[in-house]
Short mmCIF file of C-alpha atoms and ligand atoms in Angstrom, two decimals:
data_model
loop_
_atom_site.label_atom_id
_atom_site.label_comp_id
_atom_site.label_asym_id
_atom_site.label_seq_id
_atom_site.Cartn_x
_atom_site.Cartn_y
_atom_site.Cartn_z
CA MET A 1080 -35.32 51.89 -42.41
CA LYS A 1081 -34.56 49.70 -39.41
CA LYS A 1082 -31.82 47.12 -39.76
CA ARG A 1083 -32.96 43.53 -39.70
CA VAL A 1084 -31.84 41.16 -36.96
CA PHE A 1085 -32.13 37.39 -37.18
CA SER A 1086 -31.12 34.82 -34.60
CA GLY A 1087 -31.97 31.26 -33.67
CA ILE A 1088 -31.97 28.84 -30.79
CA GLN A 1089 -32.25 25.07 -30.77
CA PRO A 1090 -35.14 23.34 -28.98
CA THR A 1091 -32.83 20.84 -27.32
CA GLY A 1092 -31.81 20.30 -23.72
CA ASN A 1093 -32.59 22.98 -21.19
CA ILE A 1094 -32.07 26.64 -21.95
CA HIS A 1095 -29.44 27.96 -19.56
CA ILE A 1096 -28.08 31.27 -18.33
CA GLY A 1097 -25.34 31.09 -21.00
CA ASN A 1098 -28.02 31.22 -23.71
CA TYR A 1099 -29.80 33.94 -21.75
CA LEU A 1100 -26.83 36.21 -21.04
CA GLY A 1101 -25.02 35.55 -24.32
CA ALA A 1102 -28.01 35.83 -26.61
CA ILE A 1103 -31.66 36.01 -25.48
CA ARG A 1104 -31.34 38.95 -23.10
CA ARG A 1105 -29.73 41.07 -25.81
CA TRP A 1106 -32.41 40.09 -28.32
CA VAL A 1107 -35.01 41.38 -25.88
CA ALA A 1108 -33.13 44.59 -25.11
CA THR A 1109 -32.72 45.64 -28.74
CA GLN A 1110 -35.84 44.15 -30.32
CA ALA A 1111 -37.55 47.47 -30.97
CA GLU A 1112 -34.43 49.14 -32.34
CA PHE A 1113 -34.31 46.60 -35.18
CA GLU A 1114 -36.72 44.63 -37.26
CA SER A 1115 -36.25 41.46 -35.25
CA ILE A 1116 -36.84 37.86 -36.27
CA PHE A 1117 -36.21 34.98 -33.85
CA CYS A 1118 -36.42 31.36 -34.81
CA VAL A 1119 -36.71 28.11 -32.87
CA VAL A 1120 -34.48 25.96 -35.06
CA ASP A 1121 -36.04 22.50 -34.89
CA LEU A 1122 -34.41 21.37 -38.15
CA HIS A 1123 -31.04 22.05 -36.54
CA ALA A 1124 -32.10 20.06 -33.49
CA ILE A 1125 -32.53 16.87 -35.53
CA THR A 1126 -28.86 16.91 -36.54
CA ILE A 1127 -28.55 14.82 -33.40
CA PRO A 1128 -31.11 12.12 -32.50
CA GLN A 1129 -34.29 13.44 -30.83
CA ASP A 1130 -37.35 11.79 -29.38
CA PRO A 1131 -40.33 13.11 -31.41
CA LYS A 1132 -42.51 13.88 -28.39
CA VAL A 1133 -39.67 15.58 -26.56
CA LEU A 1134 -38.74 17.64 -29.62
CA LYS A 1135 -42.30 18.91 -29.97
CA ALA A 1136 -42.55 19.75 -26.29
CA LYS A 1137 -39.16 21.47 -26.29
CA THR A 1138 -40.08 23.56 -29.31
CA ARG A 1139 -43.03 24.97 -27.40
CA GLU A 1140 -40.98 25.28 -24.20
CA VAL A 1141 -38.25 27.30 -25.89
CA ALA A 1142 -40.81 29.56 -27.57
CA GLY A 1143 -42.48 30.02 -24.16
CA LEU A 1144 -39.16 30.88 -22.56
CA LEU A 1145 -38.35 33.46 -25.22
CA LEU A 1146 -41.75 35.07 -24.69
CA ALA A 1147 -41.31 34.91 -20.91
CA ALA A 1148 -37.87 36.51 -21.26
CA GLY A 1149 -39.53 39.45 -22.97
CA ILE A 1150 -39.63 38.79 -26.70
CA ASP A 1151 -42.79 40.69 -27.61
CA PRO A 1152 -44.68 39.10 -30.51
CA GLU A 1153 -46.14 42.52 -31.36
CA VAL A 1154 -42.62 43.89 -31.87
CA SER A 1155 -40.60 40.89 -33.05
CA THR A 1156 -41.44 37.90 -35.18
CA LEU A 1157 -41.06 34.54 -33.44
CA PHE A 1158 -41.48 31.36 -35.45
CA VAL A 1159 -40.44 27.72 -35.86
CA GLN A 1160 -37.93 26.90 -38.60
CA SER A 1161 -39.73 23.83 -39.98
CA HIS A 1162 -42.90 25.89 -40.52
CA ILE A 1163 -41.21 27.61 -43.46
CA SER A 1164 -40.00 25.07 -46.01
CA ALA A 1165 -37.77 27.61 -47.77
CA HIS A 1166 -35.13 27.04 -45.05
CA ALA A 1167 -34.51 23.44 -46.05
CA GLU A 1168 -34.72 24.27 -49.74
CA LEU A 1169 -32.21 27.11 -49.64
CA ALA A 1170 -29.90 25.02 -47.43
CA TRP A 1171 -29.73 22.42 -50.21
CA ILE A 1172 -28.88 25.04 -52.79
CA LEU A 1173 -26.21 26.66 -50.60
CA ASN A 1174 -24.68 23.22 -50.04
CA CYS A 1175 -23.77 23.20 -53.66
CA PHE A 1176 -21.74 26.39 -53.20
CA ILE A 1177 -19.87 25.47 -50.01
CA PRO A 1178 -16.57 23.68 -50.49
CA VAL A 1179 -16.22 20.76 -48.03
CA GLY A 1180 -12.93 22.28 -46.90
CA TRP A 1181 -14.86 25.20 -45.36
CA MET A 1182 -17.14 22.81 -43.49
CA ARG A 1183 -14.24 20.72 -42.22
CA ARG A 1184 -12.85 23.75 -40.43
CA MET A 1185 -15.96 24.25 -38.28
CA THR A 1186 -14.96 23.80 -34.65
CA GLN A 1187 -18.52 23.10 -33.47
CA PHE A 1188 -18.67 20.10 -35.80
CA LYS A 1189 -15.29 18.88 -34.60
CA GLU A 1190 -16.37 19.14 -30.96
CA LYS A 1191 -19.83 17.62 -31.40
CA SER A 1192 -18.70 14.80 -33.69
CA GLU A 1193 -15.92 13.94 -31.24
CA LYS A 1194 -18.63 13.28 -28.62
CA GLN A 1195 -20.82 11.23 -30.94
CA LYS A 1196 -18.18 9.28 -32.82
CA ASP A 1197 -19.72 6.87 -35.41
CA GLU A 1198 -23.27 8.10 -34.95
CA VAL A 1199 -22.56 11.50 -36.49
CA SER A 1200 -25.11 12.39 -39.16
CA THR A 1201 -24.43 14.13 -42.45
CA GLY A 1202 -26.87 16.76 -41.16
CA LEU A 1203 -24.54 17.65 -38.30
CA PHE A 1204 -21.73 18.22 -40.79
CA ASP A 1205 -24.07 20.32 -42.89
CA TYR A 1206 -25.46 22.33 -39.96
CA PRO A 1207 -23.76 25.59 -41.08
CA ALA A 1208 -25.44 25.47 -44.54
CA LEU A 1209 -28.86 25.42 -42.88
CA MET A 1210 -27.83 28.24 -40.58
CA ALA A 1211 -26.63 30.24 -43.60
CA ALA A 1212 -30.02 29.65 -45.23
CA ASP A 1213 -31.83 30.90 -42.10
CA ILE A 1214 -29.87 34.12 -42.13
CA LEU A 1215 -29.78 34.81 -45.86
CA LEU A 1216 -33.47 34.17 -46.54
CA TYR A 1217 -34.41 37.31 -44.63
CA ASN A 1218 -31.79 39.76 -45.95
CA THR A 1219 -30.41 39.92 -42.45
CA ASP A 1220 -28.07 42.74 -41.42
CA VAL A 1221 -27.15 41.67 -37.90
CA VAL A 1222 -26.90 38.25 -36.23
CA PRO A 1223 -26.62 38.53 -32.44
CA VAL A 1224 -25.07 35.30 -31.11
CA GLY A 1225 -22.62 33.98 -28.55
CA GLU A 1226 -18.95 33.56 -29.42
CA ASP A 1227 -19.40 29.89 -30.42
CA GLN A 1228 -21.48 30.87 -33.46
CA LYS A 1229 -19.11 33.46 -34.92
CA GLN A 1230 -17.45 30.98 -37.25
CA HIS A 1231 -20.83 29.92 -38.66
CA VAL A 1232 -21.76 33.52 -39.41
CA GLU A 1233 -18.42 33.96 -41.17
CA LEU A 1234 -19.16 30.95 -43.34
CA THR A 1235 -22.56 32.47 -44.10
CA ARG A 1236 -20.87 35.66 -45.28
CA ASP A 1237 -18.42 33.67 -47.39
CA VAL A 1238 -21.07 31.62 -49.17
CA ALA A 1239 -23.21 34.72 -49.76
CA GLN A 1240 -20.25 36.56 -51.28
CA ARG A 1241 -19.37 33.59 -53.41
CA PHE A 1242 -22.93 33.28 -54.71
CA ASN A 1243 -23.14 37.04 -55.37
CA SER A 1244 -19.88 37.02 -57.27
CA ILE A 1245 -21.12 34.24 -59.57
CA TYR A 1246 -24.74 35.36 -60.09
CA GLY A 1247 -24.74 39.05 -59.23
CA GLU A 1248 -26.07 40.81 -56.12
CA THR A 1249 -28.55 38.39 -54.53
CA PHE A 1250 -27.85 38.12 -50.80
CA ARG A 1251 -27.26 40.83 -48.23
CA ILE A 1252 -24.01 40.19 -46.33
CA PRO A 1253 -24.80 39.81 -42.61
CA GLU A 1254 -22.65 40.65 -39.63
CA ALA A 1255 -22.29 38.74 -36.39
CA GLU A 1256 -22.75 40.72 -33.21
CA ILE A 1257 -20.94 39.19 -30.27
CA PRO A 1258 -21.32 40.75 -26.81
CA GLN A 1259 -18.21 42.12 -25.11
CA THR A 1260 -19.09 40.41 -21.86
CA GLY A 1261 -21.05 37.19 -21.56
CA ALA A 1262 -20.29 35.87 -25.03
CA ARG A 1263 -19.03 32.70 -23.46
CA ILE A 1264 -20.40 31.74 -20.06
CA MET A 1265 -18.47 28.74 -18.84
CA ALA A 1266 -19.69 25.55 -17.15
CA LEU A 1267 -19.71 25.87 -13.36
CA ASP A 1268 -18.13 22.47 -12.83
CA ASP A 1269 -15.50 22.95 -15.53
CA PRO A 1270 -14.72 26.57 -16.37
CA THR A 1271 -12.61 25.52 -19.36
CA GLN A 1272 -15.78 24.34 -21.17
CA LYS A 1273 -18.67 26.53 -22.33
CA MET A 1274 -21.93 26.13 -20.45
CA SER A 1275 -23.88 23.88 -22.79
CA LYS A 1276 -27.34 22.44 -22.96
CA SER A 1277 -26.30 19.18 -24.48
CA GLU A 1278 -24.08 18.22 -21.54
CA GLU A 1279 -25.54 15.17 -19.84
CA ASP A 1280 -24.38 16.09 -16.38
CA ARG A 1281 -26.33 19.21 -15.48
CA GLY A 1282 -24.15 20.25 -12.54
CA GLY A 1283 -22.31 22.83 -14.58
CA THR A 1284 -25.36 24.44 -16.14
CA ILE A 1285 -27.91 26.73 -14.53
CA CYS A 1286 -31.13 26.28 -16.46
CA LEU A 1287 -33.67 29.08 -16.69
CA LEU A 1288 -36.31 26.93 -15.02
CA ASP A 1289 -34.10 25.63 -12.18
CA SER A 1290 -35.58 25.99 -8.69
CA PRO A 1291 -33.89 28.27 -6.12
CA ASP A 1292 -32.50 25.22 -4.31
CA GLU A 1293 -31.00 23.80 -7.50
CA ILE A 1294 -29.43 27.16 -8.31
CA ARG A 1295 -27.93 27.47 -4.82
CA ALA A 1296 -26.57 23.93 -4.87
CA LYS A 1297 -24.95 24.32 -8.31
CA ILE A 1298 -23.34 27.65 -7.52
CA MET A 1299 -22.04 26.51 -4.12
CA LYS A 1300 -20.39 23.54 -5.84
CA ALA A 1301 -18.85 25.62 -8.65
CA THR A 1302 -15.18 24.91 -9.34
CA THR A 1303 -12.87 27.77 -8.36
CA ASP A 1304 -9.19 27.80 -7.35
CA SER A 1305 -7.15 27.71 -4.18
CA LEU A 1306 -6.63 31.47 -3.96
CA ARG A 1307 -8.93 33.72 -1.95
CA GLU A 1308 -9.07 37.09 -3.59
CA VAL A 1309 -12.32 37.92 -5.41
CA ARG A 1310 -11.09 39.76 -8.51
CA PHE A 1311 -11.88 39.85 -12.26
CA ASP A 1312 -8.89 37.93 -13.57
CA GLU A 1313 -9.29 35.92 -16.76
CA GLY A 1314 -6.36 33.78 -15.68
CA ARG A 1315 -8.59 32.35 -12.95
CA PRO A 1316 -11.47 31.08 -15.11
CA GLY A 1317 -13.71 29.69 -12.35
CA ILE A 1318 -13.95 32.81 -10.24
CA TYR A 1319 -13.91 35.05 -13.32
CA ASN A 1320 -16.93 33.22 -14.72
CA LEU A 1321 -18.87 33.64 -11.45
CA LEU A 1322 -18.01 37.33 -11.36
CA VAL A 1323 -19.11 37.84 -14.97
CA ILE A 1324 -22.46 36.21 -14.16
CA TYR A 1325 -22.76 38.50 -11.13
CA GLU A 1326 -21.87 41.53 -13.25
CA LEU A 1327 -24.43 40.71 -15.93
CA PHE A 1328 -27.27 40.01 -13.53
CA THR A 1329 -26.66 43.10 -11.35
CA GLY A 1330 -25.42 45.56 -13.97
CA GLN A 1331 -22.84 46.84 -11.44
CA PRO A 1332 -19.41 48.07 -12.60
CA ARG A 1333 -16.49 45.71 -11.98
CA GLU A 1334 -14.72 48.00 -9.49
CA GLU A 1335 -17.85 48.17 -7.37
CA ILE A 1336 -18.19 44.41 -7.35
CA GLU A 1337 -14.53 43.92 -6.40
CA ALA A 1338 -14.88 46.50 -3.64
CA ARG A 1339 -17.98 44.77 -2.34
CA PHE A 1340 -16.14 41.47 -1.92
CA GLU A 1341 -12.90 42.95 -0.65
CA GLY A 1342 -11.68 40.87 2.30
CA LYS A 1343 -14.45 38.33 1.74
CA GLY A 1344 -14.06 34.77 0.51
CA TYR A 1345 -15.36 32.71 -2.39
CA ALA A 1346 -18.20 31.30 -0.28
CA ASP A 1347 -19.53 34.84 0.29
CA LEU A 1348 -19.47 35.54 -3.43
CA LYS A 1349 -21.20 32.25 -4.19
CA ARG A 1350 -23.92 32.84 -1.60
CA GLU A 1351 -24.67 36.32 -2.93
CA LEU A 1352 -24.45 35.26 -6.52
CA ALA A 1353 -27.00 32.49 -5.96
CA GLU A 1354 -29.50 35.02 -4.60
CA VAL A 1355 -28.82 37.44 -7.46
CA VAL A 1356 -29.45 34.73 -10.05
CA ILE A 1357 -32.57 33.44 -8.27
CA GLU A 1358 -33.98 36.97 -8.13
CA GLY A 1359 -32.94 37.69 -11.71
CA LEU A 1360 -34.77 34.64 -13.04
CA ALA A 1361 -37.87 34.86 -10.83
CA PRO A 1362 -39.92 37.22 -13.07
CA LEU A 1363 -39.13 35.14 -16.14
CA GLN A 1364 -40.12 31.93 -14.35
CA ALA A 1365 -43.39 33.46 -13.19
CA ARG A 1366 -44.25 34.68 -16.69
CA TYR A 1367 -43.35 31.29 -18.11
CA ARG A 1368 -45.81 29.58 -15.76
CA GLU A 1369 -48.55 31.98 -16.80
CA LEU A 1370 -47.88 31.51 -20.51
CA THR A 1371 -47.73 27.75 -20.41
CA ALA A 1372 -51.10 27.57 -18.71
CA ASP A 1373 -52.39 28.10 -22.26
CA PRO A 1374 -50.14 26.17 -24.69
CA ALA A 1375 -52.56 26.74 -27.58
CA HIS A 1376 -51.84 30.45 -27.30
CA ILE A 1377 -48.10 29.87 -27.79
CA ASP A 1378 -48.83 27.64 -30.80
CA SER A 1379 -51.03 30.26 -32.37
CA LEU A 1380 -48.41 32.99 -31.88
CA LEU A 1381 -45.89 30.73 -33.64
CA THR A 1382 -48.23 30.08 -36.56
CA GLN A 1383 -48.91 33.80 -36.92
CA GLY A 1384 -45.16 34.52 -36.77
CA ALA A 1385 -44.42 32.11 -39.63
CA ASP A 1386 -47.35 33.39 -41.70
CA ARG A 1387 -46.11 36.94 -41.31
CA ILE A 1388 -42.61 36.36 -42.65
CA ARG A 1389 -43.03 33.43 -45.05
CA PRO A 1390 -43.40 35.85 -48.00
CA ILE A 1391 -39.93 37.32 -47.33
CA ALA A 1392 -38.36 33.85 -47.38
CA GLU A 1393 -40.25 32.81 -50.49
CA LYS A 1394 -39.24 35.93 -52.35
CA THR A 1395 -35.54 35.33 -51.66
CA LEU A 1396 -35.84 31.68 -52.60
CA SER A 1397 -37.55 32.52 -55.92
CA LEU A 1398 -34.84 35.02 -56.77
CA VAL A 1399 -32.13 32.46 -55.99
CA LYS A 1400 -33.81 29.81 -58.12
CA GLU A 1401 -34.23 32.22 -60.99
CA ARG A 1402 -30.55 33.21 -60.81
CA ILE A 1403 -29.41 29.59 -60.92
CA GLY A 1404 -31.84 28.50 -63.63
CA LEU A 1405 -34.05 26.30 -61.50
CA GLY A 1406 -37.77 25.78 -62.10
P1 ATP B 1235 -25.52 23.12 -27.45
O1 ATP B 1235 -24.65 23.18 -26.25
O2 ATP B 1235 -26.46 21.96 -27.48
O3 ATP B 1235 -24.79 23.38 -28.72
P2 ATP B 1235 -26.16 25.75 -26.90
O4 ATP B 1235 -26.26 25.84 -25.44
O5 ATP B 1235 -24.95 26.22 -27.60
O6 ATP B 1235 -26.49 24.29 -27.31
P3 ATP B 1235 -27.84 26.98 -28.91
O7 ATP B 1235 -29.27 26.79 -29.16
O8 ATP B 1235 -26.94 26.29 -29.84
O9 ATP B 1235 -27.43 26.49 -27.47
O10 ATP B 1235 -27.50 28.51 -28.80
C1 ATP B 1235 -28.41 29.57 -28.63
C2 ATP B 1235 -27.64 30.86 -28.43
O11 ATP B 1235 -26.96 30.86 -27.16
C3 ATP B 1235 -26.54 31.09 -29.47
O12 ATP B 1235 -26.52 32.46 -29.82
C4 ATP B 1235 -25.27 30.74 -28.74
O13 ATP B 1235 -24.15 31.42 -29.27
C5 ATP B 1235 -25.58 31.21 -27.33
N1 ATP B 1235 -24.81 30.46 -26.33
C6 ATP B 1235 -24.80 29.13 -26.17
N2 ATP B 1235 -24.00 28.77 -25.15
C7 ATP B 1235 -23.49 29.93 -24.64
C8 ATP B 1235 -22.61 30.24 -23.55
N3 ATP B 1235 -22.09 29.29 -22.80
N4 ATP B 1235 -22.31 31.54 -23.31
C9 ATP B 1235 -22.85 32.51 -24.08
N5 ATP B 1235 -23.69 32.30 -25.11
C10 ATP B 1235 -24.02 31.03 -25.40
N1 LTN B 1236 -26.52 27.49 -34.63
C1 LTN B 1236 -27.11 28.39 -33.70
C2 LTN B 1236 -28.60 28.43 -33.80
C3 LTN B 1236 -28.98 29.04 -35.09
C4 LTN B 1236 -28.82 30.39 -35.48
C5 LTN B 1236 -29.34 30.48 -36.80
C6 LTN B 1236 -28.29 31.52 -34.85
C7 LTN B 1236 -29.56 28.38 -36.15
N2 LTN B 1236 -29.78 29.25 -37.15
C8 LTN B 1236 -29.30 31.69 -37.49
C9 LTN B 1236 -28.28 32.72 -35.56
C10 LTN B 1236 -28.78 32.79 -36.86
C11 LTN B 1236 -26.71 27.99 -32.32
O1 LTN B 1236 -26.93 28.73 -31.48
N3 LTN B 1236 -26.18 26.88 -32.09
#
């Protein structure tokens, strides 16, 4: 029996190389090894205000990018969260088993609500309950995500254990899988912040659909330090971040990369890195253009994906309801 993998991505902003290196690329690499389910989480997206037309277009765009990156719909299941109503229903039920104290500790909520101040929705606070529902509905074993999502997966485990201890074995307890390198790609213009799609100023973020000129310009402007030596040193976050991106795109060992830039300056690294990223993204960009020439095809793949796995979600939800005494 293959282990089951579940992960999700929000159809908001522009997908960037942080999402790609920290999550998507690994989903593609291991999809056949596991029974893989990937979800475009549009219900999570509406925890912050969204324009309806943009949300719909982004949902298709993100699905297209996942396919272009190599998610194979014959091997993995790709679907849209709102197409399976069990997600919202289980989220409500889990809410009733999550103490508010657990939610208050979530750093993503603290960070995002800080930015939004008074406009923060109850949905944003409740975001982790919906994420727990996503994961638990499918008896997930492994959740491959970037570092920022680790705390949410821990909360998922906690609520599943709590529910199981009250009602008996119901949920499988999932595990987060965080990559050793690339779990947290930092913003180019501020290497103390994670590269993020919701940042308004895009200077720090390389998006998967950026043109070669945009990529060059952003990398050349990346914040570094006043030293010269090109070396993997976490104490120098700007240059470290650029080197990690170089490492992940080329697959070269660190010593080789350091040797390559020995005696060279930051500008040399930036110039080479830009070309490496441009080349690394080119096949994905070409496939994306092909796929989006026929948007109806993407929509039909998404409908088929949801139809294929809806029974798993419904079975879990029925069991949960029965355990609680609902219906
Ligand atoms: P936002 O900034 O709006 O919260 P996001 O960029 O974090 O969005 P998500 O859709 O929330 O994007 O995340 C999709 C996946 O990408 C998750 O597994 C997340 O952990 C991973 N991820 C996001 N940002 C980074 C990053 N800077 N480095 C590595 N992985 C990342
Ligand atoms: N919160 C995640 C997206 C997400 C997710 C999930 C990831 C929603 N549901 C279930 C893994 C499993 C994020 O990346 N911000």
